[in-house]
Amino acid sequence: MKTELSIVAQFELLIEKERDTLIKRQSFQKLNEANNRHNHLIETGVIKKRGYTLRGIEDVHLYRRKI
């Protein structure tokens, strides 16, 4: 009797196959290398992590200064 894979199992196999294909591409390797360099610079304190760094409205009162 033949057992068919569930849709989830088929999807997982497809993702794994595509991931292996992408890892072999030179563009992925260069992007991964750039990401590793960026993370290293963050760890050494040379740069800050990217992202949203603006103060929220609830913190504005902490930074008000009278002139």
mmCIF file with all atom_site columns, N, CA, C and O in Angstrom, residues 39-47:
data_model
loop_
_atom_site.group_PDB
_atom_site.id
_atom_site.type_symbol
_atom_site.label_atom_id
_atom_site.label_alt_id
_atom_site.label_comp_id
_atom_site.label_asym_id
_atom_site.label_entity_id
_atom_site.label_seq_id
_atom_site.pdbx_PDB_ins_code
_atom_site.Cartn_x
_atom_site.Cartn_y
_atom_site.Cartn_z
_atom_site.occupancy
_atom_site.B_iso_or_equiv
_atom_site.pdbx_formal_charge
_atom_site.auth_seq_id
_atom_site.auth_comp_id
_atom_site.auth_asym_id
_atom_site.auth_atom_id
_atom_site.pdbx_PDB_model_num
ATOM 1  N N  . ASN A 1 39 ? 27.245 41.633 11.188 1.00 0.00 ? 39 ASN A N  1
ATOM 2  C CA . ASN A 1 39 ? 27.062 41.145 12.555 1.00 0.00 ? 39 ASN A CA 1
ATOM 3  C C  . ASN A 1 39 ? 28.346 41.253 13.372 1.00 0.00 ? 39 ASN A C  1
ATOM 4  O O  . ASN A 1 39 ? 28.304 41.561 14.557 1.00 0.00 ? 39 ASN A O  1
ATOM 5  N N  . HIS A 1 40 ? 29.485 41.019 12.727 1.00 0.00 ? 40 HIS A N  1
ATOM 6  C CA . HIS A 1 40 ? 30.768 41.139 13.419 1.00 0.00 ? 40 HIS A CA 1
ATOM 7  C C  . HIS A 1 40 ? 31.021 42.593 13.840 1.00 0.00 ? 40 HIS A C  1
ATOM 8  O O  . HIS A 1 40 ? 31.486 42.859 14.948 1.00 0.00 ? 40 HIS A O  1
ATOM 9  N N  . LEU A 1 41 ? 30.698 43.535 12.951 1.00 0.00 ? 41 LEU A N  1
ATOM 10 C CA . LEU A 1 41 ? 30.873 44.951 13.285 1.00 0.00 ? 41 LEU A CA 1
ATOM 11 C C  . LEU A 1 41 ? 29.957 45.373 14.434 1.00 0.00 ? 41 LEU A C  1
ATOM 12 O O  . LEU A 1 41 ? 30.339 46.188 15.272 1.00 0.00 ? 41 LEU A O  1
ATOM 13 N N  . ILE A 1 42 ? 28.771 44.804 14.485 1.00 0.00 ? 42 ILE A N  1
ATOM 14 C CA . ILE A 1 42 ? 27.862 45.090 15.601 1.00 0.00 ? 42 ILE A CA 1
ATOM 15 C C  . ILE A 1 42 ? 28.450 44.551 16.900 1.00 0.00 ? 42 ILE A C  1
ATOM 16 O O  . ILE A 1 42 ? 28.466 45.238 17.927 1.00 0.00 ? 42 ILE A O  1
ATOM 17 N N  . GLU A 1 43 ? 28.937 43.316 16.860 1.00 0.00 ? 43 GLU A N  1
ATOM 18 C CA . GLU A 1 43 ? 29.501 42.684 18.056 1.00 0.00 ? 43 GLU A CA 1
ATOM 19 C C  . GLU A 1 43 ? 30.715 43.444 18.584 1.00 0.00 ? 43 GLU A C  1
ATOM 20 O O  . GLU A 1 43 ? 30.912 43.544 19.790 1.00 0.00 ? 43 GLU A O  1
ATOM 21 N N  . THR A 1 44 ? 31.533 43.982 17.682 1.00 0.00 ? 44 THR A N  1
ATOM 22 C CA . THR A 1 44 ? 32.727 44.703 18.116 1.00 0.00 ? 44 THR A CA 1
ATOM 23 C C  . THR A 1 44 ? 32.424 46.147 18.503 1.00 0.00 ? 44 THR A C  1
ATOM 24 O O  . THR A 1 44 ? 33.302 46.842 19.001 1.00 0.00 ? 44 THR A O  1
ATOM 25 N N  . GLY A 1 45 ? 31.191 46.591 18.260 1.00 0.00 ? 45 GLY A N  1
ATOM 26 C CA . GLY A 1 45 ? 30.795 47.930 18.671 1.00 0.00 ? 45 GLY A CA 1
ATOM 27 C C  . GLY A 1 45 ? 31.146 49.028 17.682 1.00 0.00 ? 45 GLY A C  1
ATOM 28 O O  . GLY A 1 45 ? 31.031 50.208 18.003 1.00 0.00 ? 45 GLY A O  1
ATOM 29 N N  . VAL A 1 46 ? 31.558 48.666 16.499 1.00 0.00 ? 46 VAL A N  1
ATOM 30 C CA . VAL A 1 46 ? 31.907 49.660 15.492 1.00 0.00 ? 46 VAL A CA 1
ATOM 31 C C  . VAL A 1 46 ? 30.651 50.357 14.969 1.00 0.00 ? 46 VAL A C  1
ATOM 32 O O  . VAL A 1 46 ? 30.644 51.559 14.745 1.00 0.00 ? 46 VAL A O  1
ATOM 33 N N  . ILE A 1 47 ? 29.572 49.591 14.797 1.00 0.00 ? 47 ILE A N  1
ATOM 34 C CA . ILE A 1 47 ? 28.309 50.160 14.329 1.00 0.00 ? 47 ILE A CA 1
ATOM 35 C C  . ILE A 1 47 ? 27.180 49.707 15.238 1.00 0.00 ? 47 ILE A C  1
ATOM 36 O O  . ILE A 1 47 ? 27.347 48.787 16.044 1.00 0.00 ? 47 ILE A O  1
#
